């Protein structure tokens, strides 16, 4: 008698992930990369075993993307995950036929472990949890003298429902559209960085800066790490372009700090930092403006309003009954006419710590770029070193040089990696 196949588990995409696959094409996907730089050359065979072991603990990653009537959804993937040598291409669109259906890639090259993931799966903080677990398990299987497991998700434990939750729905509070400044959410058209789109694909520059020195520089201006770097980036853009339009930097805010959740899916909102040339002249002006805007906009109340609007939109009758093919068509038409609302994205995922002996030297964080959002910046701190990653779709590197020149004028040394 033929046995029935076990029913595969399904996961509804979280609210902020719903439109990522809808607006994606074969040439343009919303991806990001986290890379662990190790103290020794990476063994691909051991990394394969580590990936297989770790993935079982992350059921919302162990999935494949499927089409439903109204929305995409994730379905449990029973295929063996594939770990492959790196092709050297940065944030190349994922062909899921080559990844056994998985919406991510795990690659290795020299001393690096690369984890590139489709944003529909998770945000940067959740991806970091996965990467840390992968590095930890790799170190253990390699026979490294790992001391304890502090800072790593419990790999022997069972996945919890909270880890798979859509935290946007958990904290959703119905609001009236009048409570939200829709014009402010969209904002004015910003300055767009000039540059020649590189035909050979994306590229990146990485620099390491002393985290204590950068913290001291930020403190001297009364700002946080994020506000300091945001202001310095805006100042560098203005020095380079002398533009008449505002520089707009989008900064993702990890909502888990305001709305407690262990979710390993997306749970971030963006704060729109606007720097107008007439209002800011010196570096200190830009840093002060960034600090004031973050304090005013990155509040629990403002974040709640923002994602409540997103949830309410998704819950609308029109979107619930519209077939997926129609949503895809409308999204692509809308995307064709939509003007970019940001100059760049800057994301700081904070400090990464792993047990002694894991062999982690640093983490690199590459954000997706495009023809309009030409340069984006990621930042991660490991030990006493902060790594700043500039990812670009253009050939010019003037912005990176201007930014690090600005840091140098403050006495901050940025070593090339």
Coordinates of C-alpha atoms in Angstrom, one line a residue:
X1 CA 0.0 0.0 0.0
X2 CA 1.4 3.4 -1.0
X3 CA 2.1 5.7 1.8
X4 CA 0.9 9.3 1.7
X5 CA 3.6 11.9 1.6
X6 CA 3.8 14.0 4.8
X7 CA 2.2 17.4 4.4
X8 CA 4.7 20.1 4.0
X9 CA 4.5 23.1 6.4
X10 CA 3.6 26.4 4.9
X11 CA 4.4 29.9 6.1
X12 CA 2.7 33.1 5.2
X13 CA 5.2 35.8 4.2
X14 CA 5.4 38.6 6.9
X15 CA 3.8 41.9 6.1
X16 CA 6.9 43.7 5.0
X17 CA 8.0 40.7 2.9
X18 CA 4.8 40.4 0.8
X19 CA 5.9 42.7 -2.0
X20 CA 9.6 41.7 -2.3
X21 CA 8.8 38.7 -4.7
X22 CA 6.1 40.7 -6.5
X23 CA 8.5 43.4 -7.6
X24 CA 11.4 41.1 -8.2
X25 CA 12.6 40.1 -11.7
X26 CA 15.3 37.8 -12.9
X27 CA 17.7 40.7 -13.0
X28 CA 16.6 42.6 -9.9
X29 CA 16.0 41.1 -6.5
X30 CA 16.1 42.5 -3.0
X31 CA 19.1 40.7 -1.6
X32 CA 21.7 41.4 1.0
X33 CA 24.9 39.7 2.0
X34 CA 26.6 39.0 5.4
X35 CA 30.1 37.6 5.2
X36 CA 32.1 36.1 8.1
X37 CA 35.8 36.6 7.7
X38 CA 37.6 33.8 9.5
X39 CA 41.2 33.4 10.8
X40 CA 41.8 30.4 8.5
X41 CA 40.9 29.2 5.1
X42 CA 37.3 27.8 5.0
X43 CA 36.8 24.1 4.3
X44 CA 33.8 23.7 2.0
X45 CA 33.1 20.1 3.2
X46 CA 32.9 21.1 6.8
X47 CA 30.8 24.2 5.9
X48 CA 28.3 21.9 4.1
X49 CA 27.9 19.8 7.2
X50 CA 27.5 22.9 9.4
X51 CA 24.8 24.3 7.1
X52 CA 22.8 21.1 7.1
X53 CA 23.0 20.9 10.9
X54 CA 22.1 24.6 11.5
X55 CA 19.2 24.8 8.9
X56 CA 17.1 22.4 10.8
X57 CA 17.0 24.9 13.7
X58 CA 15.7 27.6 11.4
X59 CA 12.5 26.3 9.8
X60 CA 11.5 29.7 8.3
X61 CA 14.8 29.6 6.4
X62 CA 14.3 25.9 5.3
X63 CA 11.8 26.9 2.7
X64 CA 11.0 27.4 -1.0
X65 CA 9.0 30.3 -2.5
X66 CA 5.6 29.3 -4.0
X67 CA 2.8 31.1 -5.7
X68 CA -0.7 31.2 -4.1
X69 CA -3.9 32.8 -5.5
X70 CA -3.4 36.2 -3.9
X71 CA 0.1 36.1 -2.5
X72 CA 3.4 34.3 -2.5
X73 CA 4.0 32.0 0.4
X74 CA 6.9 29.8 1.8
X75 CA 6.7 26.0 1.8
X76 CA 8.9 23.7 3.8
X77 CA 11.9 22.6 1.6
X78 CA 13.1 19.0 2.1
X79 CA 16.0 19.2 -0.3
X80 CA 19.6 19.2 0.9
X81 CA 21.0 22.7 1.1
X82 CA 23.9 23.4 -1.3
X83 CA 27.1 25.0 -0.2
X84 CA 29.2 26.1 -3.1
X85 CA 32.4 27.9 -3.9
X86 CA 31.9 31.6 -4.5
X87 CA 31.6 32.9 -8.0
X88 CA 33.0 36.2 -7.0
X89 CA 29.9 38.0 -8.1
X90 CA 28.3 40.3 -5.5
X91 CA 24.6 40.0 -4.9
X92 CA 23.9 38.3 -8.2
X93 CA 20.2 37.4 -8.4
X94 CA 19.4 34.0 -7.0
X95 CA 18.4 31.3 -9.4
X96 CA 16.5 29.0 -7.1
X97 CA 16.9 26.1 -9.5
X98 CA 20.6 26.2 -8.7
X99 CA 20.0 26.5 -4.9
X100 CA 17.6 23.5 -4.6
X101 CA 14.8 26.0 -4.2
X102 CA 16.3 27.8 -1.2
X103 CA 15.9 31.7 -1.3
X104 CA 19.5 32.1 -0.2
X105 CA 23.0 31.1 -1.0
X106 CA 25.8 29.9 1.2
X107 CA 29.2 30.2 -0.4
X108 CA 32.9 30.2 0.6
X109 CA 36.1 31.7 -0.8
X110 CA 39.4 31.8 0.9
X111 CA 38.8 32.8 4.5
X112 CA 35.2 34.0 3.9
X113 CA 31.8 32.4 4.5
X114 CA 29.2 34.3 2.4
X115 CA 25.5 34.3 3.2
X116 CA 23.3 36.0 0.6
X117 CA 19.6 36.0 1.3
X118 CA 16.4 37.2 -0.3
X119 CA 14.8 39.9 1.9
X120 CA 11.5 38.1 1.9
X121 CA 13.0 35.5 4.2
X122 CA 14.3 37.9 7.0
X123 CA 15.9 41.1 7.9
X124 CA 19.6 41.8 8.7
X125 CA 19.3 41.0 12.4
X126 CA 17.7 37.6 11.8
X127 CA 20.2 36.8 9.1
X128 CA 23.0 37.7 11.6
X129 CA 21.5 35.1 14.1
X130 CA 21.7 32.5 11.4
X131 CA 25.3 33.4 10.3
X132 CA 26.5 33.3 13.9
X133 CA 25.0 29.9 14.3
X134 CA 26.6 28.7 11.1
X135 CA 30.1 30.1 12.1
X136 CA 29.8 28.5 15.5
X137 CA 28.8 25.1 14.2
X138 CA 31.5 25.3 11.6
X139 CA 34.1 26.0 14.3
X140 CA 32.9 23.1 16.4
X141 CA 33.0 20.7 13.5
X142 CA 36.4 22.0 12.6
X143 CA 37.8 21.0 16.0
X144 CA 38.4 24.6 17.0
X145 CA 38.9 25.3 20.7
X146 CA 35.4 26.9 21.1
X147 CA 34.7 28.0 24.7
X148 CA 31.0 27.8 25.5
X149 CA 28.1 28.9 23.3
X150 CA 27.2 32.4 24.6
X151 CA 25.7 34.7 22.0
X152 CA 24.6 31.8 19.8
X153 CA 21.0 30.5 19.4
X154 CA 20.4 27.2 21.2
X155 CA 21.0 24.7 18.3
X156 CA 19.9 21.8 20.5
X157 CA 16.6 23.5 21.3
X158 CA 13.4 23.3 19.4
X159 CA 12.3 26.2 17.2
X160 CA 9.6 28.3 19.0
X161 CA 6.4 29.7 17.5
X162 CA 7.6 33.2 18.4
X163 CA 10.6 32.8 16.1
X164 CA 8.3 32.2 13.2
X165 CA 5.7 34.9 14.1
X166 CA 4.8 37.9 12.0
X167 CA 5.5 40.4 14.7
X168 CA 3.9 43.2 12.7
X169 CA 0.6 41.5 13.2
X170 CA 1.3 40.8 16.9
X171 CA 1.7 44.5 17.6
X172 CA -0.7 45.9 15.1
X173 CA -3.0 48.5 16.5
X174 CA -5.8 49.7 14.1
X175 CA -5.4 53.4 13.3
X176 CA -7.1 56.0 11.1
X177 CA -5.3 57.0 8.0
X178 CA -5.6 60.6 9.3
X179 CA -3.1 59.7 12.1
X180 CA -0.4 59.1 9.6
X181 CA 1.6 61.7 7.7
X182 CA 1.4 60.0 4.3
X183 CA 3.2 62.9 2.6
X184 CA 5.9 62.7 5.1
X185 CA 6.3 58.9 4.5
X186 CA 6.8 59.5 0.8
X187 CA 8.7 62.7 1.1
X188 CA 10.2 65.0 -1.4
X189 CA 12.3 63.9 -4.4
X190 CA 15.9 63.6 -3.1
X191 CA 19.3 64.1 -4.6
X192 CA 20.4 61.1 -6.6
X193 CA 24.0 60.2 -6.7
X194 CA 25.6 60.6 -10.2
X195 CA 27.6 57.8 -11.7
X196 CA 28.2 55.4 -14.5
X197 CA 26.4 52.1 -14.0
X198 CA 29.0 49.3 -14.1
X199 CA 28.3 46.7 -16.8
X200 CA 30.2 43.9 -14.9
X201 CA 28.0 44.0 -11.8
X202 CA 28.2 45.4 -8.3
X203 CA 31.4 46.0 -6.4
X204 CA 32.3 47.0 -2.9
X205 CA 34.9 48.7 -0.7
X206 CA 35.6 47.7 2.9
X207 CA 37.4 49.7 5.6
X208 CA 38.0 48.9 9.3
X209 CA 37.9 51.7 11.9
X210 CA 38.5 51.5 15.6
X211 CA 35.1 51.2 17.3
X212 CA 36.3 53.0 20.4
X213 CA 37.7 55.9 18.4
X214 CA 34.5 56.2 16.4
X215 CA 32.4 56.1 19.5
X216 CA 34.5 58.8 21.0
X217 CA 34.1 61.0 17.9
X218 CA 30.3 60.4 18.0
X219 CA 30.2 61.2 21.7
X220 CA 32.1 64.5 21.2
X221 CA 29.3 65.6 18.9
X222 CA 26.5 64.3 21.2
X223 CA 25.5 61.6 18.8
X224 CA 25.1 57.8 18.6
X225 CA 27.2 55.6 16.2
X226 CA 24.3 55.6 13.7
X227 CA 23.6 59.3 13.9
X228 CA 27.3 60.1 13.5
X229 CA 27.8 58.0 10.4
X230 CA 24.5 59.1 8.9
X231 CA 25.5 62.7 9.3
X232 CA 29.0 62.1 7.9
X233 CA 27.6 60.3 4.9
X234 CA 25.2 63.1 4.1
X235 CA 28.0 65.7 4.6
X236 CA 30.2 63.7 2.2
X237 CA 27.4 63.5 -0.4
X238 CA 26.9 67.2 -0.2
X239 CA 30.6 68.0 -0.5
X240 CA 30.8 65.8 -3.5
X241 CA 27.7 66.9 -5.4
X242 CA 27.0 70.4 -4.2
X243 CA 23.4 69.6 -5.0
X244 CA 20.3 71.8 -4.6
X245 CA 18.1 68.9 -3.6
X246 CA 18.0 67.3 -0.1
X247 CA 20.1 64.3 0.7
X248 CA 17.9 61.6 2.0
X249 CA 19.3 58.6 3.9
X250 CA 17.0 55.7 4.9
X251 CA 18.0 54.0 8.1
X252 CA 16.4 50.7 9.2
X253 CA 15.4 50.5 12.8
X254 CA 15.3 47.1 14.5
X255 CA 11.8 47.0 16.1
X256 CA 12.7 44.2 18.5
X257 CA 14.1 46.7 20.9
X258 CA 10.8 48.5 21.1
X259 CA 8.4 45.6 20.6
X260 CA 9.8 42.5 22.3
X261 CA 9.9 39.6 19.9
X262 CA 12.2 36.7 19.1
X263 CA 11.0 36.6 15.5
X264 CA 13.6 35.4 12.9
X265 CA 11.7 37.1 10.1
X266 CA 11.5 40.7 9.0
X267 CA 10.8 43.2 11.8
X268 CA 12.3 46.5 10.9
X269 CA 11.0 49.9 9.8
X270 CA 12.8 52.7 8.0
X271 CA 13.5 56.2 9.3
X272 CA 13.8 58.8 6.6
X273 CA 16.6 61.3 7.4
X274 CA 16.4 64.5 5.3
X275 CA 19.4 66.9 5.1
X276 CA 18.7 70.1 3.2
X277 CA 21.8 72.1 2.0
X278 CA 20.5 75.5 3.4
X279 CA 19.9 74.0 6.8
X280 CA 23.3 72.1 7.1
X281 CA 26.7 73.4 6.3
X282 CA 29.4 71.9 8.5
X283 CA 29.8 68.3 9.5
X284 CA 28.6 69.1 13.0
X285 CA 25.3 70.4 11.5
X286 CA 24.7 67.2 9.6
X287 CA 25.5 65.0 12.7
X288 CA 23.3 67.1 14.9
X289 CA 20.4 67.0 12.4
X290 CA 20.8 63.2 12.1
X291 CA 20.7 62.8 15.9
X292 CA 17.6 65.1 16.2
X293 CA 15.7 63.3 13.5
X294 CA 16.5 59.8 14.8
X295 CA 15.3 60.9 18.3
X296 CA 12.1 62.4 16.9
X297 CA 11.3 59.7 14.3
X298 CA 12.6 56.4 15.7
X299 CA 10.2 56.4 18.6
X300 CA 7.8 53.6 19.5
X301 CA 4.8 55.7 18.7
X302 CA 6.1 56.7 15.2
X303 CA 7.2 53.2 14.4
X304 CA 3.8 51.8 15.4
X305 CA 2.0 54.2 13.2
X306 CA 4.3 53.4 10.3
X307 CA 3.8 49.6 10.4
X308 CA 0.1 49.9 11.3
X309 CA -0.3 51.6 7.9
X310 CA 1.4 48.7 6.2
X311 CA -0.7 46.1 7.9
X312 CA -3.9 48.0 7.3
X313 CA -3.0 48.2 3.6
X314 CA -2.4 44.5 3.4
X315 CA -5.6 43.7 5.2
X316 CA -7.6 45.8 2.7
X317 CA -10.3 44.0 0.8
X318 CA -8.9 45.0 -2.6
X319 CA -5.5 43.4 -1.9
X320 CA -7.0 40.4 -0.3
X321 CA -9.2 39.5 -3.3
X322 CA -6.8 40.7 -6.1
X323 CA -5.1 37.7 -7.8
X324 CA -1.3 37.5 -7.6
X325 CA -0.9 38.0 -11.4
X326 CA -2.7 41.3 -11.2
X327 CA -0.6 42.4 -8.2
X328 CA 2.6 41.6 -10.1
X329 CA 1.3 43.5 -13.2
X330 CA 0.3 46.6 -11.2
X331 CA 3.5 46.5 -9.1
X332 CA 5.7 46.5 -12.2
X333 CA 3.7 49.3 -13.9
X334 CA 3.9 51.3 -10.6
X335 CA 7.6 50.6 -10.3
X336 CA 8.2 51.9 -13.9
X337 CA 6.7 55.3 -13.0
X338 CA 7.9 55.5 -9.4
X339 CA 10.7 57.9 -8.6
X340 CA 13.3 57.0 -6.1
X341 CA 12.7 58.5 -2.6
X342 CA 16.2 58.1 -1.2
X343 CA 19.8 59.0 -1.9
X344 CA 21.1 56.0 -0.1
X345 CA 20.5 53.4 2.7
X346 CA 22.7 53.1 5.7
X347 CA 22.3 50.1 8.0
X348 CA 24.2 49.4 11.2
X349 CA 23.4 46.0 12.6
X350 CA 25.5 46.7 15.7
X351 CA 28.0 44.5 17.6
X352 CA 28.5 40.8 16.9
X353 CA 29.9 38.5 19.5
X354 CA 30.7 34.8 19.4
X355 CA 32.4 32.5 21.9
X356 CA 36.2 32.6 22.2
X357 CA 37.8 30.2 19.7
X358 CA 35.3 30.5 16.9
X359 CA 37.9 32.1 14.7
X360 CA 35.7 35.1 13.6
X361 CA 37.8 38.1 12.6
X362 CA 35.1 40.4 11.2
X363 CA 31.7 40.6 9.5
X364 CA 31.0 42.4 6.2
X365 CA 27.5 43.7 5.4
X366 CA 26.6 44.4 1.8
X367 CA 23.2 46.0 1.0
X368 CA 21.4 45.7 -2.3
X369 CA 22.0 48.6 -4.8
X370 CA 20.3 49.5 -8.1
X371 CA 20.4 52.0 -11.0
X372 CA 18.8 54.7 -8.8
X373 CA 20.1 53.8 -5.3
X374 CA 23.6 53.5 -6.6
X375 CA 25.6 53.3 -3.3
X376 CA 24.4 51.8 0.0
X377 CA 26.4 51.4 3.2
X378 CA 26.4 48.6 5.9
X379 CA 28.2 48.6 9.2
X380 CA 29.1 45.8 11.7
X381 CA 31.3 45.8 14.8
X382 CA 33.3 42.8 15.9
X383 CA 35.6 43.1 18.9
X384 CA 37.1 46.5 18.8
X385 CA 36.8 47.0 15.1
X386 CA 33.9 48.5 13.1
X387 CA 33.8 47.5 9.4
X388 CA 32.1 49.9 7.0
X389 CA 31.0 48.3 3.7
X390 CA 30.3 50.5 0.6
X391 CA 28.3 48.6 -2.0
X392 CA 27.9 50.3 -5.4
X393 CA 26.3 49.8 -8.8
X394 CA 28.6 52.4 -10.4
X395 CA 32.2 52.6 -11.4
X396 CA 33.0 55.8 -9.5
X397 CA 34.4 55.6 -5.9
X398 CA 34.5 59.3 -5.1
X399 CA 31.9 59.0 -2.3
X400 CA 33.8 56.4 -0.4
X401 CA 37.0 58.4 -0.6
X402 CA 35.2 61.6 0.5
X403 CA 33.6 59.8 3.5
X404 CA 36.9 58.3 4.7
X405 CA 38.6 61.6 4.1
X406 CA 36.0 63.2 6.5
X407 CA 36.8 60.5 9.1
X408 CA 40.5 61.1 8.6
X409 CA 40.1 64.8 9.4
X410 CA 38.6 63.8 12.7
X411 CA 41.6 61.6 13.4
X412 CA 39.9 58.4 12.6
X413 CA 42.1 55.9 10.6
X414 CA 40.2 53.7 8.1
X415 CA 42.3 50.7 7.1
X416 CA 41.5 49.0 3.7
X417 CA 40.5 45.4 4.0

